[in-house]
Tab-separated table of C-alpha atoms in Angstrom:
chain	number	residue	atom	x	y	z
A	22	MET	CA	-79.368	-39.409	-132.178
A	23	SER	CA	-76.546	-41.662	-133.385
A	24	THR	CA	-73.009	-40.249	-133.669
A	25	LYS	CA	-71.513	-41.352	-136.977
A	26	ASN	CA	-68.084	-39.704	-136.830
A	27	GLN	CA	-66.412	-41.329	-133.804
A	28	HIS	CA	-63.040	-40.152	-132.501
A	29	TYR	CA	-60.400	-42.700	-131.522
A	30	VAL	CA	-58.261	-39.842	-130.170
A	31	PRO	CA	-60.737	-37.722	-128.216
A	32	GLN	CA	-61.327	-34.073	-128.955
A	33	LEU	CA	-60.681	-33.183	-125.294
A	34	LEU	CA	-57.024	-34.022	-125.990
A	35	LEU	CA	-56.758	-32.741	-129.558
A	36	ASN	CA	-58.199	-29.342	-128.606
A	37	HIS	CA	-55.071	-28.597	-126.561
A	38	PHE	CA	-52.978	-28.984	-129.743
A	39	ALA	CA	-55.345	-26.855	-131.797
A	40	CYS	CA	-55.869	-23.156	-132.361
A	41	ASP	CA	-59.066	-21.178	-132.862
A	42	GLY	CA	-60.430	-21.083	-136.395
A	43	SER	CA	-63.409	-19.329	-137.916
A	44	LYS	CA	-66.790	-19.529	-136.189
A	45	GLY	CA	-65.186	-20.840	-133.005
A	46	LYS	CA	-63.948	-24.073	-134.587
A	47	LYS	CA	-60.788	-25.694	-133.285
A	48	ILE	CA	-58.288	-26.458	-136.050
A	49	ILE	CA	-55.094	-28.518	-136.109
A	50	ASN	CA	-52.333	-29.244	-138.634
A	51	ILE	CA	-51.920	-32.854	-139.793
A	52	PHE	CA	-48.911	-34.630	-141.269
A	53	ASP	CA	-50.105	-37.623	-143.291
A	54	MET	CA	-47.166	-40.045	-143.194
A	55	ASP	CA	-48.534	-42.397	-145.861
A	56	ARG	CA	-48.752	-39.599	-148.398
A	57	SER	CA	-45.937	-37.428	-147.003
A	58	HIS	CA	-48.389	-34.562	-147.137
A	59	VAL	CA	-49.414	-31.840	-144.694
A	60	ARG	CA	-53.018	-30.706	-144.351
A	61	TYR	CA	-53.279	-27.358	-142.596
A	62	ASN	CA	-56.129	-26.026	-140.481
A	63	GLN	CA	-58.131	-29.247	-140.219
A	64	PRO	CA	-61.222	-29.072	-137.989
A	65	VAL	CA	-60.587	-31.166	-134.880
A	66	ARG	CA	-64.074	-32.638	-135.131
A	67	GLU	CA	-63.159	-34.188	-138.511
A	68	VAL	CA	-59.733	-35.762	-137.823
A	69	PHE	CA	-58.428	-38.669	-135.730
A	70	SER	CA	-61.821	-40.296	-136.293
A	71	GLN	CA	-63.697	-42.792	-138.455
A	72	ASN	CA	-67.332	-43.414	-139.235
A	73	TYR	CA	-68.815	-45.854	-136.723
A	74	PHE	CA	-65.382	-46.801	-135.441
A	75	TYR	CA	-66.838	-48.450	-132.308
A	76	ASP	CA	-70.493	-49.123	-133.047
A	77	LYS	CA	-73.620	-47.920	-134.785
A	78	ASP	CA	-75.864	-47.905	-131.735
A	79	ASN	CA	-73.455	-45.611	-129.822
A	80	ARG	CA	-73.343	-47.737	-126.675
A	81	VAL	CA	-69.545	-47.778	-126.567
A	82	GLU	CA	-69.265	-44.238	-127.929
A	83	ASN	CA	-71.595	-42.940	-125.196
A	84	PHE	CA	-69.855	-44.955	-122.498
A	85	LEU	CA	-66.508	-43.431	-123.445
A	86	ARG	CA	-68.003	-39.946	-123.567
A	87	ASP	CA	-69.816	-40.132	-120.239
A	88	MET	CA	-67.668	-42.443	-118.101
A	89	ILE	CA	-64.123	-41.957	-119.444
A	90	GLU	CA	-63.713	-38.712	-121.392
A	91	GLY	CA	-66.077	-36.603	-119.287
A	92	PRO	CA	-64.232	-37.164	-115.987
A	93	ALA	CA	-60.818	-37.032	-117.691
A	94	SER	CA	-61.499	-33.744	-119.469
A	95	SER	CA	-61.372	-31.617	-116.315
A	96	VAL	CA	-58.246	-33.400	-115.020
A	97	VAL	CA	-56.366	-32.951	-118.311
A	98	LYS	CA	-57.465	-29.314	-118.524
A	99	LYS	CA	-56.219	-28.721	-114.982
A	100	ILE	CA	-52.774	-30.162	-115.775
A	101	VAL	CA	-52.445	-28.264	-119.045
A	102	SER	CA	-53.351	-25.013	-117.277
A	103	GLY	CA	-50.452	-25.521	-114.837
A	104	ASP	CA	-52.081	-27.150	-111.802
A	105	PHE	CA	-49.860	-30.206	-111.304
A	106	ASN	CA	-51.303	-31.369	-107.988
A	107	ILE	CA	-52.953	-34.644	-109.015
A	108	ILE	CA	-54.961	-36.267	-106.225
A	109	SER	CA	-55.573	-40.021	-105.996
A	110	GLU	CA	-59.087	-39.794	-107.482
A	111	ASP	CA	-57.707	-37.865	-110.445
A	112	LEU	CA	-55.035	-40.513	-110.965
A	113	LEU	CA	-57.609	-43.301	-111.212
A	114	THR	CA	-59.528	-41.192	-113.736
A	115	LEU	CA	-56.319	-40.692	-115.735
A	116	HIS	CA	-55.443	-44.393	-115.585
A	117	ARG	CA	-58.811	-45.334	-117.074
A	118	PHE	CA	-58.498	-42.639	-119.717
A	119	ILE	CA	-54.908	-43.531	-120.664
A	120	LEU	CA	-55.390	-47.290	-120.824
A	121	SER	CA	-58.638	-47.042	-122.793
A	122	LEU	CA	-56.934	-44.601	-125.172
A	123	TYR	CA	-54.031	-47.014	-125.623
A	124	PHE	CA	-56.418	-49.714	-126.830
A	125	ARG	CA	-59.017	-47.693	-128.737
A	126	THR	CA	-57.059	-46.623	-131.848
A	127	PRO	CA	-56.700	-48.227	-135.313
A	128	GLU	CA	-53.051	-48.971	-134.489
A	129	ALA	CA	-54.135	-50.801	-131.322
A	130	SER	CA	-56.544	-52.942	-133.342
A	131	LYS	CA	-53.776	-53.730	-135.831
A	132	ARG	CA	-51.464	-54.821	-133.018
A	133	VAL	CA	-54.056	-57.101	-131.446
A	134	SER	CA	-54.889	-58.530	-134.858
A	135	GLY	CA	-51.191	-59.064	-135.575
A	136	PHE	CA	-50.695	-60.843	-132.259
A	137	VAL	CA	-53.644	-63.214	-132.819
A	138	ASN	CA	-52.705	-63.933	-136.427
A	139	SER	CA	-49.143	-64.716	-135.399
A	140	GLN	CA	-50.440	-67.435	-133.091
A	141	PHE	CA	-52.790	-68.877	-135.690
A	142	GLU	CA	-50.004	-68.863	-138.268
A	143	SER	CA	-47.962	-71.183	-136.050
A	144	ILE	CA	-50.913	-73.580	-135.730
A	145	VAL	CA	-51.709	-73.510	-139.447
A	146	ARG	CA	-48.035	-74.034	-140.256
A	147	GLU	CA	-48.034	-77.261	-138.233
A	148	CYS	CA	-51.291	-78.471	-139.813
A	149	LEU	CA	-49.926	-77.907	-143.310
A	150	SER	CA	-46.731	-79.751	-142.488
A	151	LEU	CA	-48.567	-82.741	-140.976
A	152	ASN	CA	-50.712	-83.041	-144.102
A	153	GLY	CA	-47.871	-82.879	-146.585
A	154	PHE	CA	-48.295	-79.259	-147.662
A	155	ASP	CA	-45.754	-76.456	-147.736
A	156	PRO	CA	-45.791	-74.871	-144.223
A	157	GLU	CA	-44.622	-71.557	-145.701
A	158	GLU	CA	-48.102	-71.151	-147.164
A	159	ALA	CA	-49.272	-70.328	-143.631
A	160	SER	CA	-47.912	-66.803	-143.980
A	161	ALA	CA	-49.944	-66.162	-147.135
A	162	GLY	CA	-53.216	-65.543	-145.329
A	163	GLY	CA	-54.684	-64.326	-142.074
A	164	PHE	CA	-57.844	-63.587	-140.160
A	165	LYS	CA	-59.612	-60.287	-140.697
A	166	PHE	CA	-61.537	-59.014	-137.707
A	167	ASN	CA	-64.606	-56.826	-137.687
A	168	GLN	CA	-63.093	-53.423	-136.882
A	169	ASP	CA	-65.852	-52.000	-134.698
A	170	ASN	CA	-66.313	-55.200	-132.684
A	171	LEU	CA	-62.577	-55.564	-132.085
A	172	ALA	CA	-62.098	-51.895	-131.140
A	173	SER	CA	-65.066	-51.992	-128.747
A	174	LEU	CA	-63.953	-55.218	-127.080
A	175	ILE	CA	-60.340	-54.273	-126.410
A	176	THR	CA	-61.288	-50.726	-125.338
A	177	LEU	CA	-63.793	-51.902	-122.739
A	178	ASN	CA	-61.429	-54.606	-121.480
A	179	ALA	CA	-58.776	-51.920	-120.995
A	180	VAL	CA	-61.092	-50.022	-118.639
A	181	LEU	CA	-61.490	-53.174	-116.542
A	182	VAL	CA	-57.742	-53.560	-115.977
A	183	ALA	CA	-56.907	-49.890	-115.341
A	184	GLY	CA	-56.366	-50.725	-111.674
A	185	LEU	CA	-53.126	-52.438	-112.653
A	186	LEU	CA	-51.575	-48.984	-113.137
A	187	GLY	CA	-52.320	-47.959	-109.548
A	188	ASP	CA	-48.757	-48.468	-108.301
A	189	LEU	CA	-47.203	-46.207	-110.941
A	190	GLU	CA	-46.127	-42.676	-110.063
A	191	TYR	CA	-46.711	-39.688	-112.305
A	192	HIS	CA	-44.252	-37.104	-113.574
A	193	ILE	CA	-44.999	-34.021	-115.638
A	194	ILE	CA	-42.664	-32.717	-118.316
A	195	LYS	CA	-42.892	-28.988	-118.964
A	196	ASN	CA	-41.465	-27.983	-122.320
A	197	GLU	CA	-39.569	-24.696	-121.950
A	198	THR	CA	-37.996	-24.775	-125.431
A	199	SER	CA	-39.205	-23.100	-128.601
A	200	SER	CA	-40.150	-26.548	-129.973
A	201	GLU	CA	-43.499	-28.215	-129.416
A	202	PHE	CA	-44.759	-31.663	-128.476
A	203	TYR	CA	-46.646	-33.466	-131.257
A	204	ILE	CA	-49.523	-35.912	-130.959
A	205	SER	CA	-49.998	-39.028	-133.079
A	206	ASP	CA	-53.036	-41.164	-133.880
A	207	HIS	CA	-51.775	-43.635	-131.250
A	208	PRO	CA	-50.589	-41.166	-128.600
A	209	VAL	CA	-50.056	-43.393	-125.543
A	210	PHE	CA	-46.489	-44.691	-125.772
A	211	MET	CA	-45.593	-47.659	-123.561
A	212	TYR	CA	-42.084	-48.986	-123.152
A	213	ASN	CA	-39.842	-50.868	-120.731
A	214	TRP	CA	-36.321	-49.433	-120.653
A	215	LEU	CA	-35.312	-51.774	-117.813
A	216	TYR	CA	-35.990	-54.842	-119.972
A	217	ARG	CA	-34.871	-53.467	-123.326
A	218	GLU	CA	-32.226	-56.227	-123.633
A	219	LEU	CA	-34.214	-59.021	-121.995
A	220	GLU	CA	-35.549	-61.814	-124.189
A	221	ASP	CA	-38.755	-62.670	-122.351
A	222	PRO	CA	-42.318	-62.922	-123.728
A	223	ALA	CA	-43.785	-60.761	-120.940
A	224	VAL	CA	-41.617	-57.629	-121.070
A	225	THR	CA	-44.347	-55.640	-122.854
A	226	SER	CA	-46.971	-56.510	-120.245
A	227	ILE	CA	-48.610	-53.675	-118.295
A	228	THR	CA	-47.874	-55.692	-115.145
A	229	ALA	CA	-44.114	-55.841	-115.805
A	230	MET	CA	-41.570	-54.264	-113.528
A	231	GLY	CA	-40.089	-51.241	-115.296
A	232	LEU	CA	-43.214	-50.150	-117.184
A	233	GLN	CA	-43.147	-46.595	-118.603
A	234	ILE	CA	-45.990	-44.608	-120.161
A	235	PHE	CA	-45.767	-41.278	-121.998
A	236	ILE	CA	-48.670	-39.197	-123.322
A	237	PRO	CA	-48.500	-35.618	-124.654
A	238	LEU	CA	-51.286	-33.436	-123.278
A	239	SER	CA	-50.425	-30.204	-125.110
A	240	PRO	CA	-47.557	-28.693	-127.122
A	241	LYS	CA	-45.900	-27.828	-123.806
A	242	ILE	CA	-46.934	-30.664	-121.447
A	243	THR	CA	-46.252	-34.418	-121.460
A	244	LEU	CA	-47.510	-36.724	-118.723
A	245	CYS	CA	-45.394	-39.722	-117.683
A	246	LEU	CA	-46.305	-42.741	-115.566
A	247	TYR	CA	-43.481	-44.961	-114.343
A	248	ASP	CA	-42.452	-47.720	-111.956
A	249	PRO	CA	-40.939	-45.888	-108.950
A	250	LYS	CA	-39.103	-49.011	-107.769
A	251	VAL	CA	-37.018	-48.966	-110.942
A	252	TYR	CA	-36.710	-45.398	-112.200
A	253	LYS	CA	-35.951	-41.943	-110.979
A	254	TYR	CA	-37.650	-39.223	-113.021
A	255	GLY	CA	-36.266	-35.702	-112.638
A	256	HIS	CA	-35.261	-34.479	-109.228
A	257	ARG	CA	-37.267	-34.450	-106.015
A	258	ASN	CA	-40.626	-33.131	-107.181
A	259	SER	CA	-43.066	-34.426	-109.780
A	260	VAL	CA	-42.314	-31.774	-112.426
A	261	THR	CA	-39.305	-31.434	-114.716
A	262	CYS	CA	-38.739	-28.392	-116.917
A	263	ILE	CA	-36.916	-29.203	-120.168
A	264	TYR	CA	-34.669	-26.582	-121.741
A	265	ASN	CA	-32.819	-28.756	-124.286
A	266	ASP	CA	-34.161	-29.757	-127.683
A	267	SER	CA	-32.659	-33.255	-127.550
A	268	ASP	CA	-35.057	-34.456	-124.846
A	269	ILE	CA	-38.011	-32.914	-126.685
A	270	GLU	CA	-36.946	-34.732	-129.855
A	271	ILE	CA	-36.757	-38.079	-128.069
A	272	LEU	CA	-40.263	-37.626	-126.676
A	273	ASN	CA	-41.542	-36.612	-130.104
A	274	SER	CA	-39.826	-39.621	-131.672
A	275	PHE	CA	-42.033	-41.811	-129.473
A	276	GLN	CA	-45.070	-40.374	-131.261
A	277	VAL	CA	-43.614	-41.079	-134.708
A	278	ILE	CA	-42.575	-44.625	-133.780
A	279	ASN	CA	-45.962	-45.332	-132.203
A	280	SER	CA	-48.186	-43.849	-134.896
A	281	ASP	CA	-50.309	-45.532	-137.513
A	282	SER	CA	-50.446	-42.850	-140.196
A	283	ILE	CA	-50.854	-39.264	-138.932
A	284	ILE	CA	-49.198	-36.730	-136.617
A	285	GLY	CA	-50.977	-33.639	-135.324
A	286	PHE	CA	-49.168	-30.382	-134.525
A	287	TYR	CA	-49.907	-26.797	-133.570
A	288	SER	CA	-47.478	-24.544	-135.443
A	289	ARG	CA	-46.872	-24.520	-139.195
A	290	GLU	CA	-43.241	-23.801	-138.451
A	291	SER	CA	-42.891	-27.365	-137.133
A	292	GLU	CA	-43.547	-29.011	-140.514
A	293	ALA	CA	-39.894	-29.263	-141.585
A	294	HIS	CA	-38.892	-30.782	-138.254
A	295	ILE	CA	-41.713	-33.334	-138.346
A	296	ARG	CA	-40.610	-34.434	-141.817
A	297	GLN	CA	-37.025	-34.853	-140.581
A	298	LEU	CA	-38.211	-36.767	-137.529
A	299	TYR	CA	-40.331	-39.049	-139.693
A	300	GLU	CA	-37.423	-39.876	-142.010
A	301	ARG	CA	-35.221	-40.642	-139.016
A	302	TYR	CA	-37.621	-42.976	-137.192
A	303	LYS	CA	-40.052	-44.311	-139.808
A	304	ASP	CA	-38.351	-47.711	-140.067
A	305	ILE	CA	-38.520	-48.496	-136.354
A	306	LYS	CA	-41.302	-50.933	-135.597
A	307	LEU	CA	-42.003	-50.834	-131.880
A	308	HIS	CA	-43.536	-54.312	-131.678
A	309	GLN	CA	-42.742	-57.517	-133.550
A	310	TYR	CA	-44.712	-60.719	-133.036
A	311	GLU	CA	-43.042	-64.097	-132.848
A	312	SER	CA	-44.699	-67.488	-132.620
A	313	GLY	CA	-43.769	-71.132	-132.801
A	314	MET	CA	-44.380	-74.607	-131.461
A	315	LEU	CA	-43.183	-75.481	-127.964
A	316	SER	CA	-43.918	-79.215	-127.980
A	317	THR	CA	-45.894	-81.967	-129.719
A	318	LYS	CA	-47.207	-85.238	-128.328
A	319	LYS	CA	-48.908	-88.240	-129.958
A	320	GLU	CA	-51.990	-89.332	-128.044
A	321	GLY	CA	-53.071	-92.371	-130.049
A	322	LYS	CA	-55.835	-92.939	-132.598
A	323	GLY	CA	-54.059	-90.543	-134.925
A	324	LYS	CA	-54.403	-87.599	-132.540
A	325	ILE	CA	-51.583	-85.151	-131.878
A	326	ARG	CA	-51.517	-82.523	-129.133
A	327	SER	CA	-49.198	-79.555	-129.596
A	328	ARG	CA	-48.400	-76.410	-127.608
A	329	HIS	CA	-47.725	-73.118	-129.342
A	330	PHE	CA	-46.434	-69.769	-128.124
A	331	VAL	CA	-46.721	-66.176	-129.280
A	332	PHE	CA	-45.189	-63.083	-127.765
A	333	THR	CA	-44.527	-59.444	-128.470
A	334	ARG	CA	-40.921	-58.318	-128.825
A	335	GLN	CA	-40.254	-54.619	-128.219
A	336	ALA	CA	-37.737	-52.667	-130.275
A	337	LYS	CA	-34.415	-51.892	-128.626
A	338	LEU	CA	-34.496	-48.114	-128.474
A	339	LYS	CA	-31.158	-46.341	-128.141
A	340	LYS	CA	-32.082	-43.454	-125.871
A	341	MET	CA	-34.359	-42.258	-123.133
A	342	PRO	CA	-34.694	-38.578	-122.196
A	343	SER	CA	-31.944	-37.358	-119.851
A	344	PHE	CA	-34.327	-36.878	-116.914
A	345	ILE	CA	-34.881	-40.671	-116.682
A	346	LYS	CA	-32.449	-42.812	-114.704
A	347	ILE	CA	-32.565	-46.454	-113.612
A	348	LYS	CA	-31.946	-46.682	-109.888
A	349	ARG	CA	-28.665	-48.358	-109.017
A	350	LYS	CA	-30.296	-51.006	-106.818
A	351	SER	CA	-32.750	-51.866	-109.625
A	352	LYS	CA	-30.211	-52.604	-112.351
A	353	GLY	CA	-29.874	-56.184	-111.078
A	354	TYR	CA	-33.512	-56.828	-112.005
A	355	ALA	CA	-32.776	-56.340	-115.715
A	356	SER	CA	-31.560	-59.919	-116.225
A	357	SER	CA	-34.800	-61.708	-115.290
A	358	TYR	CA	-38.479	-60.879	-115.678
A	359	GLN	CA	-40.552	-59.889	-112.669
A	360	GLU	CA	-44.004	-58.446	-112.188
A	361	ARG	CA	-44.396	-55.286	-110.152
A	362	ASP	CA	-47.065	-56.789	-107.911
A	363	PRO	CA	-47.750	-60.506	-108.536
A	364	GLU	CA	-50.534	-60.618	-105.943
A	365	LEU	CA	-52.425	-57.722	-107.543
A	366	SER	CA	-51.983	-59.293	-110.998
A	367	ALA	CA	-53.417	-62.588	-109.725
A	368	LYS	CA	-56.436	-60.811	-108.229
A	369	HIS	CA	-57.121	-59.026	-111.500
A	370	MET	CA	-56.927	-62.312	-113.404
A	371	GLU	CA	-59.535	-63.751	-111.024
A	372	PHE	CA	-61.701	-60.674	-111.593
A	373	LEU	CA	-61.467	-61.015	-115.396
A	374	ARG	CA	-62.357	-64.702	-115.187
A	375	PHE	CA	-65.397	-63.742	-113.108
A	376	ILE	CA	-66.427	-61.163	-115.727
A	377	ASP	CA	-66.095	-63.781	-118.487
A	378	GLU	CA	-68.240	-66.208	-116.494
A	379	GLN	CA	-70.934	-63.541	-116.127
A	380	ARG	CA	-70.860	-62.844	-119.851
A	381	GLN	CA	-71.565	-66.438	-120.859
A	382	PRO	CA	-75.057	-66.711	-119.277
A	383	SER	CA	-75.971	-63.354	-120.824
A	384	ILE	CA	-74.924	-64.570	-124.258
A	385	LEU	CA	-76.893	-67.806	-123.781
A	386	GLU	CA	-79.976	-65.862	-122.737
A	387	LEU	CA	-79.703	-63.715	-125.845
A	388	ASP	CA	-79.381	-66.820	-128.007
A	389	ARG	CA	-82.468	-68.409	-126.407
A	390	GLY	CA	-84.393	-65.194	-126.894
A	391	GLY	CA	-83.591	-65.229	-130.575
A	392	ASP	CA	-85.161	-68.687	-131.022
A	393	HIS	CA	-88.709	-67.624	-130.090
């Protein structure tokens, strides 16, 4: 049986922000940022989802359910219940879950689309200029991608590169205040505090030195992944208890900044604070895309070869929570880009090229089969 209503933020996560409704249903409160409206007591099974978001044959939906969400569900439940001893196998499960979640939302699709269109805009701009047209017309249009195909592709590719997070350490934030953590429709927040001032096209890469990842798991628990060569999180152990509202607000601001259109929350009493948080951070755009032409060369017979660039620029945030410090010996790295593990990155690139090579014969076989 085909599943029509497909969640881009899985219910295994949303259920920890929900309370029990009638007939055993889990319900959650939703702040709709586009309409500045709150919808109370929404069934979890009906929110943070779209009809056929990934596919109509359920291949991707079933893969996520069986291979990603199923294994992750028990690990997340264990952490939320207070067992913070995460073994290496659990970490790999979490890495796959977190990276696939980062790329499986509508906001993720918009970002990928924005990145690709920025590159094409630079190319179209040059073509218009060479042919005597106004290059500014290049910004008037753009490519529209098939939503389910794009979401499926980038989600599955994310699973393939989850191994790149293997060198990150985890840290758990336990909220001991009367406030709660919120969850957005794009809940995995990635940033690089080390490189916040660095003008380099690769600072937002998941292979960059200084990578940070934050994901709320419940109103009282947030999971962090971070580069241990650069940062110190908390004190000696892997858990930090937060007793001040300012750190909780910073972590919640990440959800507002990262979101596409909705924020989920547990308590009705949090509505006023969410509205204030939204007004304070709504104008911050985490990623901006820049593109342009690097060089152009005439090759004869009227041919011109040009090189274009596109990169993602991250917003310069003003604060990190107080439990995060850059190690003194790492501050010198902030002036020039470095990867955490260049050798591992190179091996993964070889692996992805191998996967692409294997895909091509399969596609050709399908095409031949369609001709009979």
